[in-house]
Every structure is written in C-alpha cells, then in structure tokens.
PDB file of C-alpha atoms in Angstrom:
ATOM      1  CA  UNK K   1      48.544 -78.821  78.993  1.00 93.00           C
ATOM      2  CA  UNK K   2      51.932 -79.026  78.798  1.00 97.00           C
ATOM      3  CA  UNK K   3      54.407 -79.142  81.757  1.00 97.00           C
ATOM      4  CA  UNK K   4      58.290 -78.955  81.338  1.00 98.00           C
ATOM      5  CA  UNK K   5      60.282 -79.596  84.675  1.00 98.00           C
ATOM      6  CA  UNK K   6      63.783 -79.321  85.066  1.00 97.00           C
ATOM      7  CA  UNK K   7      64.754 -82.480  86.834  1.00 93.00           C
ATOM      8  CA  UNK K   8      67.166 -84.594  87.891  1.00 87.00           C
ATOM      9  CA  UNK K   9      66.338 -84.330  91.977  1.00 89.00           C
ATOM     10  CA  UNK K  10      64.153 -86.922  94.229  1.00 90.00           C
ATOM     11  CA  UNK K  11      61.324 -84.041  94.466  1.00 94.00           C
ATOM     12  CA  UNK K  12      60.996 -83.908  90.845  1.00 95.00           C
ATOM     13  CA  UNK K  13      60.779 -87.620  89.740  1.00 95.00           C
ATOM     14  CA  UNK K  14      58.165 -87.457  92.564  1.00 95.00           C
ATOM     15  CA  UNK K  15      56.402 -84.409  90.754  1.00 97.00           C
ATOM     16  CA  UNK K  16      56.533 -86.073  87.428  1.00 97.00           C
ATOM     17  CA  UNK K  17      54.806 -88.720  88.681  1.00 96.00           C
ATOM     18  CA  UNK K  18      51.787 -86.827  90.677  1.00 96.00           C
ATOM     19  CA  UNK K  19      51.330 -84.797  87.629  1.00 96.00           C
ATOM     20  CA  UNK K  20      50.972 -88.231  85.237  1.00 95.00           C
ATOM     21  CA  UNK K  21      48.563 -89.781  87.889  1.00 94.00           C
ATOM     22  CA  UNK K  22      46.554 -86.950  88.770  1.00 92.00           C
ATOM     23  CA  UNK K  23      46.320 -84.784  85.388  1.00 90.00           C
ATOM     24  CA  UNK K  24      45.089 -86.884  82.806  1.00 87.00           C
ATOM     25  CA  UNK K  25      45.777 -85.843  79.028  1.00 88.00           C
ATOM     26  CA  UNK K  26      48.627 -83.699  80.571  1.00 92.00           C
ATOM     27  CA  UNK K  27      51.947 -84.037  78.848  1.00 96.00           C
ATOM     28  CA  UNK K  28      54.981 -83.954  81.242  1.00 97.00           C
ATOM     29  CA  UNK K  29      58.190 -83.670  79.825  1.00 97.00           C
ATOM     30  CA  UNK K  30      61.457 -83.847  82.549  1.00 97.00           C
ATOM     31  CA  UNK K  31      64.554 -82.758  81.597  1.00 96.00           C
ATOM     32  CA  UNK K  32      67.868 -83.574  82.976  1.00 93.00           C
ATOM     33  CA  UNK K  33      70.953 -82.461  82.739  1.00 83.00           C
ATOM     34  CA  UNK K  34      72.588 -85.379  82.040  1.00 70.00           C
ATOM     35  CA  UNK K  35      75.771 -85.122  84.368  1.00 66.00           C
ATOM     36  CA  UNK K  36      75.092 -88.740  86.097  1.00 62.00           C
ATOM     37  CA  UNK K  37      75.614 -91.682  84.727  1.00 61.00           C
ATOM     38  CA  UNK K  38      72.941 -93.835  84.876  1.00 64.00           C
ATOM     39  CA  UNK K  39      70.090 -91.087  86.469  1.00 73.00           C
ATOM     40  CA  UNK K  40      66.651 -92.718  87.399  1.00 78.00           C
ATOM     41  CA  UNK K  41      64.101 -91.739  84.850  1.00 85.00           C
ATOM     42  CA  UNK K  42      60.975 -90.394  86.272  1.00 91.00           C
ATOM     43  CA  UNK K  43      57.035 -90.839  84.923  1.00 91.00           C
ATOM     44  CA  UNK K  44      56.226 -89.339  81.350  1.00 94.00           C
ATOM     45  CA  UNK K  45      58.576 -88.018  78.599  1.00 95.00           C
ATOM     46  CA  UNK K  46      62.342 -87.365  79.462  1.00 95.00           C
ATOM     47  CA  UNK K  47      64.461 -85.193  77.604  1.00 95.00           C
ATOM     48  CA  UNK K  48      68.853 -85.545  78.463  1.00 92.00           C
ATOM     49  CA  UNK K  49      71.174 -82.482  77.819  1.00 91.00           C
ATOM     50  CA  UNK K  50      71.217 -78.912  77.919  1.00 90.00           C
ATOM     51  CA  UNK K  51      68.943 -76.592  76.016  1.00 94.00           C
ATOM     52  CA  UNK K  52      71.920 -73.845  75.108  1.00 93.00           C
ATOM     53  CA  UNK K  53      71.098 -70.915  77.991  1.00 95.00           C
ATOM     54  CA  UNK K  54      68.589 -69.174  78.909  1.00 97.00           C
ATOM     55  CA  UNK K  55      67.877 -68.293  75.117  1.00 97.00           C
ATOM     56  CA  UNK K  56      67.950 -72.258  73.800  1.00 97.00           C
ATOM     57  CA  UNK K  57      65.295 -72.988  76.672  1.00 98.00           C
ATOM     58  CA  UNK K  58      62.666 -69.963  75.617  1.00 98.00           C
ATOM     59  CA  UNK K  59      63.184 -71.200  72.113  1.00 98.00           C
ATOM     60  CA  UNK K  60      62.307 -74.638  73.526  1.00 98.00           C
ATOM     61  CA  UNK K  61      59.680 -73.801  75.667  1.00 98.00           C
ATOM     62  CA  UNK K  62      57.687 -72.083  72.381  1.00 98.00           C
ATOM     63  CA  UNK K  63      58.586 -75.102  70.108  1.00 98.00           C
ATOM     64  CA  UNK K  64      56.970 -77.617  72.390  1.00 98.00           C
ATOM     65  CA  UNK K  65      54.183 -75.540  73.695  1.00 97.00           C
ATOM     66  CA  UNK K  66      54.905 -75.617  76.789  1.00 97.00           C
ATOM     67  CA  UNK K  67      52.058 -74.080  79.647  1.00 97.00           C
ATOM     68  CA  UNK K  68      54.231 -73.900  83.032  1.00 97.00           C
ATOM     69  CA  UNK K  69      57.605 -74.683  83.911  1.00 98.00           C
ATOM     70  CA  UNK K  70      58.437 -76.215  87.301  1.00 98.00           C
ATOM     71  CA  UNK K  71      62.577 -75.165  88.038  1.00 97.00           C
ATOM     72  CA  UNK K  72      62.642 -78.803  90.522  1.00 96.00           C
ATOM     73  CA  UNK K  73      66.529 -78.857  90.013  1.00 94.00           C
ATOM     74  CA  UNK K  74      69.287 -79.286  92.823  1.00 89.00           C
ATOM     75  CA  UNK K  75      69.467 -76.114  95.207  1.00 90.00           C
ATOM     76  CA  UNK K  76      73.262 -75.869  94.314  1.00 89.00           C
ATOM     77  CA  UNK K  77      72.547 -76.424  89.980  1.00 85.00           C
ATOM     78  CA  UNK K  78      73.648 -73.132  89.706  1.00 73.00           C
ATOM     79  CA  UNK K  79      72.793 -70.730  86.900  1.00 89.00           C
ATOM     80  CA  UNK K  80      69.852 -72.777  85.808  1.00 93.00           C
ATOM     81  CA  UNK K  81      67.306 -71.042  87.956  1.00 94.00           C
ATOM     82  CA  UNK K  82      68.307 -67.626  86.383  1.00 95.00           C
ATOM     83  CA  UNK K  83      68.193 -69.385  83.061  1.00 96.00           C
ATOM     84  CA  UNK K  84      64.777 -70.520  83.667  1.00 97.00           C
ATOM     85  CA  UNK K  85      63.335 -67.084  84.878  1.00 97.00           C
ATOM     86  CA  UNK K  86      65.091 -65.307  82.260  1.00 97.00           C
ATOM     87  CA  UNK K  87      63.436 -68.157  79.368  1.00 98.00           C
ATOM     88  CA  UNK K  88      60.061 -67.983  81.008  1.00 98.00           C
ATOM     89  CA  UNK K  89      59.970 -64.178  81.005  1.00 98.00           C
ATOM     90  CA  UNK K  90      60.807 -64.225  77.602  1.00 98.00           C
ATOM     91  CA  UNK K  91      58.285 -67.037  76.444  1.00 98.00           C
ATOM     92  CA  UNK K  92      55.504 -65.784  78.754  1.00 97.00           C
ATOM     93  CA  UNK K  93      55.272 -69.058  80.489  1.00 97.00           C
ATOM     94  CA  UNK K  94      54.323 -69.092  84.196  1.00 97.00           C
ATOM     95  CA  UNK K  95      57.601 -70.219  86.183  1.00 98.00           C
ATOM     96  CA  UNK K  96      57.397 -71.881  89.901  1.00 98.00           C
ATOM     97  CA  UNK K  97      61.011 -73.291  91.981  1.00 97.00           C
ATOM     98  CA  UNK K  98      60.430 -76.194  93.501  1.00 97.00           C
ATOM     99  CA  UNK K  99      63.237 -76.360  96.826  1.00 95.00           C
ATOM    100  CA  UNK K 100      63.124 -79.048  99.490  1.00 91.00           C
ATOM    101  CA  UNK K 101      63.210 -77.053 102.385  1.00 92.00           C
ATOM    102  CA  UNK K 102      66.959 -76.533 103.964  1.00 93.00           C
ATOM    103  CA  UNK K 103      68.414 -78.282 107.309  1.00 94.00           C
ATOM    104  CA  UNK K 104      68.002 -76.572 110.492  1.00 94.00           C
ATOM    105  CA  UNK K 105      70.163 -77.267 113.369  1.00 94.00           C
ATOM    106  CA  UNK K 106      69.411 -78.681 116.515  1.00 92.00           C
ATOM    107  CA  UNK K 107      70.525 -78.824 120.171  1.00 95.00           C
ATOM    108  CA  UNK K 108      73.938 -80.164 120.095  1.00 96.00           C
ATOM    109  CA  UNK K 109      74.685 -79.713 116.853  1.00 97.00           C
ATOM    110  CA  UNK K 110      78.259 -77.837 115.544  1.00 98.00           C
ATOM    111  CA  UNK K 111      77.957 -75.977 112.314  1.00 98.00           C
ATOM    112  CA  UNK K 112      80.076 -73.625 110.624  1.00 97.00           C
ATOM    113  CA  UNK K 113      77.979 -71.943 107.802  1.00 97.00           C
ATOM    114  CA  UNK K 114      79.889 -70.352 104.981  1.00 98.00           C
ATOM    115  CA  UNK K 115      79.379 -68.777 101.447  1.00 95.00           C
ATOM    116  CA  UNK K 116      81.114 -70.976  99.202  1.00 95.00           C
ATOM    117  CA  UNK K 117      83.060 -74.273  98.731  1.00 96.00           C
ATOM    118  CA  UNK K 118      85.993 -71.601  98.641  1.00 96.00           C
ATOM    119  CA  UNK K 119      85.344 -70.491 102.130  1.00 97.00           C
ATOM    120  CA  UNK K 120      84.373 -74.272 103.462  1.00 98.00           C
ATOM    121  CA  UNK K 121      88.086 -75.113 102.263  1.00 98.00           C
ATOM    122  CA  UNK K 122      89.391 -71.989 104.001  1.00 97.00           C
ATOM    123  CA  UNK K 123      87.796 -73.132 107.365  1.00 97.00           C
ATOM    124  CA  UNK K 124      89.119 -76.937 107.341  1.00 98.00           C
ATOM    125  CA  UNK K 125      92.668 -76.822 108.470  1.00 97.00           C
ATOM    126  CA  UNK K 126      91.220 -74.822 112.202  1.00 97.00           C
ATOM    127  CA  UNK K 127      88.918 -77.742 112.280  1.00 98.00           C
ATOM    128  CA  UNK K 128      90.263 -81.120 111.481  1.00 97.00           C
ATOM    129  CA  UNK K 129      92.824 -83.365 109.815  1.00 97.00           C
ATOM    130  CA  UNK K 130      90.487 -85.956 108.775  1.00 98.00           C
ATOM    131  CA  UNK K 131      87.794 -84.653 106.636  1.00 98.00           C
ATOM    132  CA  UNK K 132      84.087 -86.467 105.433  1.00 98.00           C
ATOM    133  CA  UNK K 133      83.460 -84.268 101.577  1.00 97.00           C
ATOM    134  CA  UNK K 134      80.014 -84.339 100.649  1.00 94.00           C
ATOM    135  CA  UNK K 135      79.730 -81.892  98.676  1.00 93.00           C
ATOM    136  CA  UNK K 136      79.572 -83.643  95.160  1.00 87.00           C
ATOM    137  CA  UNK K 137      82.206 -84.250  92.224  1.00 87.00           C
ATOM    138  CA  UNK K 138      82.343 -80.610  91.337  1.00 85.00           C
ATOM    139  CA  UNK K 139      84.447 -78.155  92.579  1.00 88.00           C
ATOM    140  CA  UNK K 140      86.526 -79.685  94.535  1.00 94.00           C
ATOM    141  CA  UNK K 141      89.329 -77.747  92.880  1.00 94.00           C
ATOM    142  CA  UNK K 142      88.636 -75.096  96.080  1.00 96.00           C
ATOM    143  CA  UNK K 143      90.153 -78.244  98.430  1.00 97.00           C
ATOM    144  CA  UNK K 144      93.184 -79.174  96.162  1.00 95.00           C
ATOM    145  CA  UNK K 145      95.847 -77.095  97.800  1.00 91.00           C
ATOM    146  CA  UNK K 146      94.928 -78.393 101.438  1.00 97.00           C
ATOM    147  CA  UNK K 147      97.542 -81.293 101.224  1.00 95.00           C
ATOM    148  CA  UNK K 148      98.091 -81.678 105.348  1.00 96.00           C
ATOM    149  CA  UNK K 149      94.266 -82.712 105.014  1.00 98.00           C
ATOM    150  CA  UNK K 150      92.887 -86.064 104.415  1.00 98.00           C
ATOM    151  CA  UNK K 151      89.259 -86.263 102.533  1.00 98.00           C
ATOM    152  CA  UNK K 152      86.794 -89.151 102.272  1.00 97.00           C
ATOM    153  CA  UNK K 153      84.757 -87.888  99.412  1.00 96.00           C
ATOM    154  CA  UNK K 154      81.553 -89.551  98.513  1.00 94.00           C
ATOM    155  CA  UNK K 155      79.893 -88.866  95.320  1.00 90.00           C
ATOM    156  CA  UNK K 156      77.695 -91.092  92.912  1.00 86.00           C
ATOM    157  CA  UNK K 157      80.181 -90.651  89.912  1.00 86.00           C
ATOM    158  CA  UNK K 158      84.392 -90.793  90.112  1.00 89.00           C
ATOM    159  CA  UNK K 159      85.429 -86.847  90.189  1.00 90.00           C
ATOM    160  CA  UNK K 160      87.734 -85.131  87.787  1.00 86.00           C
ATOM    161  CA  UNK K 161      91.131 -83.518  88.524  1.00 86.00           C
ATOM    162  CA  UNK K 162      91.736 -80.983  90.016  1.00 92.00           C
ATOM    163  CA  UNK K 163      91.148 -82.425  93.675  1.00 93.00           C
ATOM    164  CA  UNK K 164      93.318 -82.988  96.696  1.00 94.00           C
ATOM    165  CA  UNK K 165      96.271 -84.985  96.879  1.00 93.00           C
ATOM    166  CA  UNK K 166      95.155 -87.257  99.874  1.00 96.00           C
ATOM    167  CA  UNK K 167      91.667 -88.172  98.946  1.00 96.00           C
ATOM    168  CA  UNK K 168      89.705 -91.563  98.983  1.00 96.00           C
ATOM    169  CA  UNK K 169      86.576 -91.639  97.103  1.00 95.00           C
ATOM    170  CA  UNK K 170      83.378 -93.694  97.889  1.00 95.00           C
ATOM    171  CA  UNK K 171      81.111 -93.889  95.021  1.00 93.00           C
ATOM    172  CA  UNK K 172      77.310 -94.716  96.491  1.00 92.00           C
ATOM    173  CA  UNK K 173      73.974 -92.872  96.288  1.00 86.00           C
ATOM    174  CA  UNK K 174      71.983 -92.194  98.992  1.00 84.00           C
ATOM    175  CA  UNK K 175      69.610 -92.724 101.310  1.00 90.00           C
ATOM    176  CA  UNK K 176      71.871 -92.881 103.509  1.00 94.00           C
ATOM    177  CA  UNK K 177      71.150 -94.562 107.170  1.00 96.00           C
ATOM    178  CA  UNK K 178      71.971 -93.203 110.851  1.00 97.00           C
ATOM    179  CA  UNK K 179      73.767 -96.711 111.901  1.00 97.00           C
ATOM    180  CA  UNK K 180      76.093 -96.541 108.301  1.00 97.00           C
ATOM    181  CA  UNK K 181      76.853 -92.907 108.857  1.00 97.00           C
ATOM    182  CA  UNK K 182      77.780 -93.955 112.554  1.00 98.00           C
ATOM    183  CA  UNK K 183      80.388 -96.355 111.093  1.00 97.00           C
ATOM    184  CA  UNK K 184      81.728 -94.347 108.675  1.00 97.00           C
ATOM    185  CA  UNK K 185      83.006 -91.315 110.221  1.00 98.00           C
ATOM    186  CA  UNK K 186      84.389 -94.279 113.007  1.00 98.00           C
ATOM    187  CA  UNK K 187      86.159 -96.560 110.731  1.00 98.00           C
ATOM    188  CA  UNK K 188      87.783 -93.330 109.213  1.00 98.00           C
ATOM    189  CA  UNK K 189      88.295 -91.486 111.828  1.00 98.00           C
ATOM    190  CA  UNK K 190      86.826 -88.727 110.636  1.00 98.00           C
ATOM    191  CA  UNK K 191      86.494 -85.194 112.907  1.00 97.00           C
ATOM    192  CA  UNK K 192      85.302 -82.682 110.522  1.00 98.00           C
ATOM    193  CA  UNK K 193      82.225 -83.025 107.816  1.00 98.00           C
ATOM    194  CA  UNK K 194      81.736 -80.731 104.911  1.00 98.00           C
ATOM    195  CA  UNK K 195      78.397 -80.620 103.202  1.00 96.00           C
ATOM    196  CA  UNK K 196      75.689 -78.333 101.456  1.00 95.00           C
ATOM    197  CA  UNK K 197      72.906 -77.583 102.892  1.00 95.00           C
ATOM    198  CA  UNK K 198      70.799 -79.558 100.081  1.00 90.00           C
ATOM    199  CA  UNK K 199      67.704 -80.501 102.561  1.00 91.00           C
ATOM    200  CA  UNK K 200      65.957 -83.407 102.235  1.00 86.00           C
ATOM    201  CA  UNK K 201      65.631 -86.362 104.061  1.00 86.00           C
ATOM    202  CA  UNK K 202      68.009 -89.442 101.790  1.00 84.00           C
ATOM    203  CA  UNK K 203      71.397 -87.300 103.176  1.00 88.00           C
ATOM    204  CA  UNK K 204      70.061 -86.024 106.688  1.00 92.00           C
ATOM    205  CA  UNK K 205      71.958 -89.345 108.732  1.00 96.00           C
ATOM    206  CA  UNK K 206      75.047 -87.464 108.552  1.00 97.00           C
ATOM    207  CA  UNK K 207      74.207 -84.784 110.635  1.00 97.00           C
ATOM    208  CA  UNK K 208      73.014 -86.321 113.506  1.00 97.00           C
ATOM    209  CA  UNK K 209      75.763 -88.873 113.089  1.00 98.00           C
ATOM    210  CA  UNK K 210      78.372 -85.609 113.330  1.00 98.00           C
ATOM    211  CA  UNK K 211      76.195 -84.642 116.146  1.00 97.00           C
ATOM    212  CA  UNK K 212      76.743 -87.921 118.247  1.00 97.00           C
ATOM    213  CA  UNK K 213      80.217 -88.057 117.468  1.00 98.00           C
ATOM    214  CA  UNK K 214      80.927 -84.338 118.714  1.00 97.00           C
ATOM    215  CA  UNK K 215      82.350 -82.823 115.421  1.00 97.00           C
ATOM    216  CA  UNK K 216      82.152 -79.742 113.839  1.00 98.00           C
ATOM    217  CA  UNK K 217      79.699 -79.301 109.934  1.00 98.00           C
ATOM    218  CA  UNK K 218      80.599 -76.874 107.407  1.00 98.00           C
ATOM    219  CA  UNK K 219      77.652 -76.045 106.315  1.00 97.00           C
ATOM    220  CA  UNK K 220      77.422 -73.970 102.604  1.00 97.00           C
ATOM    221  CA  UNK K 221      74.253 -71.970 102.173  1.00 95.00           C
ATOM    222  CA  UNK K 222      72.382 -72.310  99.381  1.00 93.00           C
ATOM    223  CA  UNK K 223      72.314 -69.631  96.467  1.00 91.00           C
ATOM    224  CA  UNK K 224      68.953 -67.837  96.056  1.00 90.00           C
ATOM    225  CA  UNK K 225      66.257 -68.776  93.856  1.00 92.00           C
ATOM    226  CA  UNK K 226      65.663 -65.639  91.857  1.00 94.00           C
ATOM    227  CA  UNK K 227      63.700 -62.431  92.303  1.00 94.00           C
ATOM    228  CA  UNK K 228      59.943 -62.850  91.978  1.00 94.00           C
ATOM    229  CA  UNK K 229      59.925 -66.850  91.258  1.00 96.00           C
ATOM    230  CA  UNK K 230      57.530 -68.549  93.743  1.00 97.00           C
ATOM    231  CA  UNK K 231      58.420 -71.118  95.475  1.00 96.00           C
ATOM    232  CA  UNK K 232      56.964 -74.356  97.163  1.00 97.00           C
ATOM    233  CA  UNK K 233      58.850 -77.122  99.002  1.00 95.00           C
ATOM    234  CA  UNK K 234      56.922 -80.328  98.058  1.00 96.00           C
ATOM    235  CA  UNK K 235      55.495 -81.712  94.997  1.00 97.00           C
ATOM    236  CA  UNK K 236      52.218 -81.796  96.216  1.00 97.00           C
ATOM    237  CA  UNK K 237      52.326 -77.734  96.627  1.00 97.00           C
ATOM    238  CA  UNK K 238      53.802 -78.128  93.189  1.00 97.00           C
ATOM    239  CA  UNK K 239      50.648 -79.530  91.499  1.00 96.00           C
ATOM    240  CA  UNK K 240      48.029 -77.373  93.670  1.00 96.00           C
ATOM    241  CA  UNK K 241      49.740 -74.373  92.020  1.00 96.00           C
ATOM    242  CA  UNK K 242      49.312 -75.739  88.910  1.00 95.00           C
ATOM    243  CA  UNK K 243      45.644 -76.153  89.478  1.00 93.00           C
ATOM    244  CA  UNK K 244      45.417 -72.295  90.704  1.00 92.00           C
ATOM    245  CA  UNK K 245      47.473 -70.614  88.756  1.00 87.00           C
ATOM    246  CA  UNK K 246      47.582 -72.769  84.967  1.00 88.00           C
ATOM    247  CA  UNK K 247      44.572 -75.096  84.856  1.00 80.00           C
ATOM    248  CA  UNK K 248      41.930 -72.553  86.419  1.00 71.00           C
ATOM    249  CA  UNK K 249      42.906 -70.020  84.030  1.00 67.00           C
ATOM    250  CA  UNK K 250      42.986 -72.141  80.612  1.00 57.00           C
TER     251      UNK K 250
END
C-alpha cells in the first residue's frame, strides 16, 4: 500500500510516523510544500515542491500508485484541499482531511471572529494601537495601510513586502509557553492579538495569556474542507480509517 500525505503540519509528521511503525511494508510518501526554510522531515519518503494543481497531483497520484491520500496540511493552506479532492476524484483514490480540531473560547475570554485577514485588519484600529500578528508571513499586505498601528509579527521565516510600515518581526517556532506569552504581550505592551484559528496545542499560550491580560482576539475562521471529504482530527483516527476503509478492502 501506498499512502501520499500532504504535509508540512505537527499532525502529519505525527501520522507519517504511526503509519511507518504500525503498517509494515507500507510506503509513506509526505509531501511538503516547501515554503519554510529548514521544515522538519517526518518518518518515510519526503517529497518538496508543488505537484502543478489539481491536474499535476492526479497525474502523480497514478504514477506512484498511490492507495489513499491523507490532505494533513495547515487549515489556512488554501486551495490545496480542493486540489486534492478534485485529483483524488479524478484518480479514484480514496481522500480523508486530517484538521486538528479548532479553539473554543472560554469564560473570560474576548474574541472578535471574522472572515478574512481583510476583515481582521478592518477591525484593529476600534481595538488597539499596539498589535501581537500571528497570523504567518503571508498576507499581511491586508495590514499595510494601517500605519497609526504598531505590529509585533511573529513568524518562523522573515516576511516579504508588502507589510506595514511600523512592524517588528520575531522569527521563532512554536510551542509556545503560558509564562513567555505572559511576557511578551507585557514587554510590548501589546492590547490587541490577531491570530487564526489554527487549533492545536504548540500556539494555544496566547490565548489564555490575552485572556489574563484583558485584551481583545481577532479570531479568523477557518475555510472549509470540501464537500464530501471526511474528516478526522488526530492521527490516530487517521490510521483506523485507513484500516476500514483501504486495508480491509484490498
């Protein structure tokens, strides 16, 4: 059996590695996209770069063989989930989105959901002056134009113009803890956080360090995962639905 996943997140270096330990003779290829310098490599084979659309990846998936394809990408990749359900239809290869489950609020806690990183930027200047960005190196060309703002923006890789004028940039990967969260928003005086709501554990800190301090969250929702994929929220689901639905009917 063959199983391509479409990387580059902690759940699927996690998945890569169940599926080496716990399916013997099963040949696990992860691809990643390739936009971080430096990514960890997970278990098995790894494959960098994109496949060309929706139509490069079916061609892929019938080269190689592939059996199932796990989508275990970022909840914010973008248009890769609709490439991979449009590539799997078209290969007849059985598709499954793997999505850490998103943050819920809790008592105390301010959030401000909205749409996009367009409508995030839109909500700032009622907010804040002093803004915590953790939304990644892309698109921050939706908070150029909000000069009377001042952003902290922490990403693992330096961003590329456009951005805003009065920005400082901390480059570090999480996990991130509860006691350096604490410190950060205080030695920066921070009084408005902007973030995605990419679940998971390694970025949580922040929010309950926004909490404590009494500030507001713009939260952006996460885009859908397409009509008809299934979809689990831990690796371990990952691999008992490869048993059901792959294995058991080889």
């Amino acid at each position: 059996m063959h199983v391509l996943v479409l990387g580059g997140t902690t759940e699927a270096r996690r998945l890569a590695g169940l599926l080496v330990a716990e399916l013997p003779g099963a040949r696990v290829t992860s691809s990643l996209a390739g936009r971080v310098a430096g990514p960890r490599l997970p278990p098995g084979e790894v494959r960098i770069g994109g496949f060309g659309g929706a139509d490069g990846l079916a061609a892929w998936l019938r080269t190689h063989r592939v059996d199932a394809l796990i989508d275990a990408t970022h909840p914010f990749a973008g248009t890769i989930g609709f490439h991979a359900a449009a590539a799997a239809a078209a290969a007849h290869v059985p598709l499954l989105a793997l999505r850490r489950p998103g943050w819920v609020p809790g008592d105390g806690d301010d959030w401000r959901p909205a749409g996009s990183l367009a409508e995030a930027a839109a909500a700032l200047p009622a907010l804040g002056r002093r803004v915590f960005l953790t939304t990644g190196r892309t698109g921050l060309s939706a908070f150029a134009g909000l000069d009377e703002l001042w952003f902290l923006m922490r990403s693992v890789d330096a961003p590329d113009a456009p951005h805003p004028a009065r920005m400082e940039v901390l480059l570090d990967r999480g996990p991130f803890t509860l006691d350096g969260e604490r410190e950060l928003i205080r030695r920066h005086r921070i009084d408005v956080v902007v973030t995605k709501d990419s679940g998971g554990a390694a970025t949580a800190p922040k929010l309950t360090a926004a909490r404590e301090a009494g500030i507001a969250v713009v939260v952006v929702r996460r885009p859908p995962v397409p009509p008809g994929v299934p979809v689990v929220g831990a690796p371990e689901s990952a691999v008992a639905w490869l048993r059901e639905h792959v294995l058991h009917k080889a």
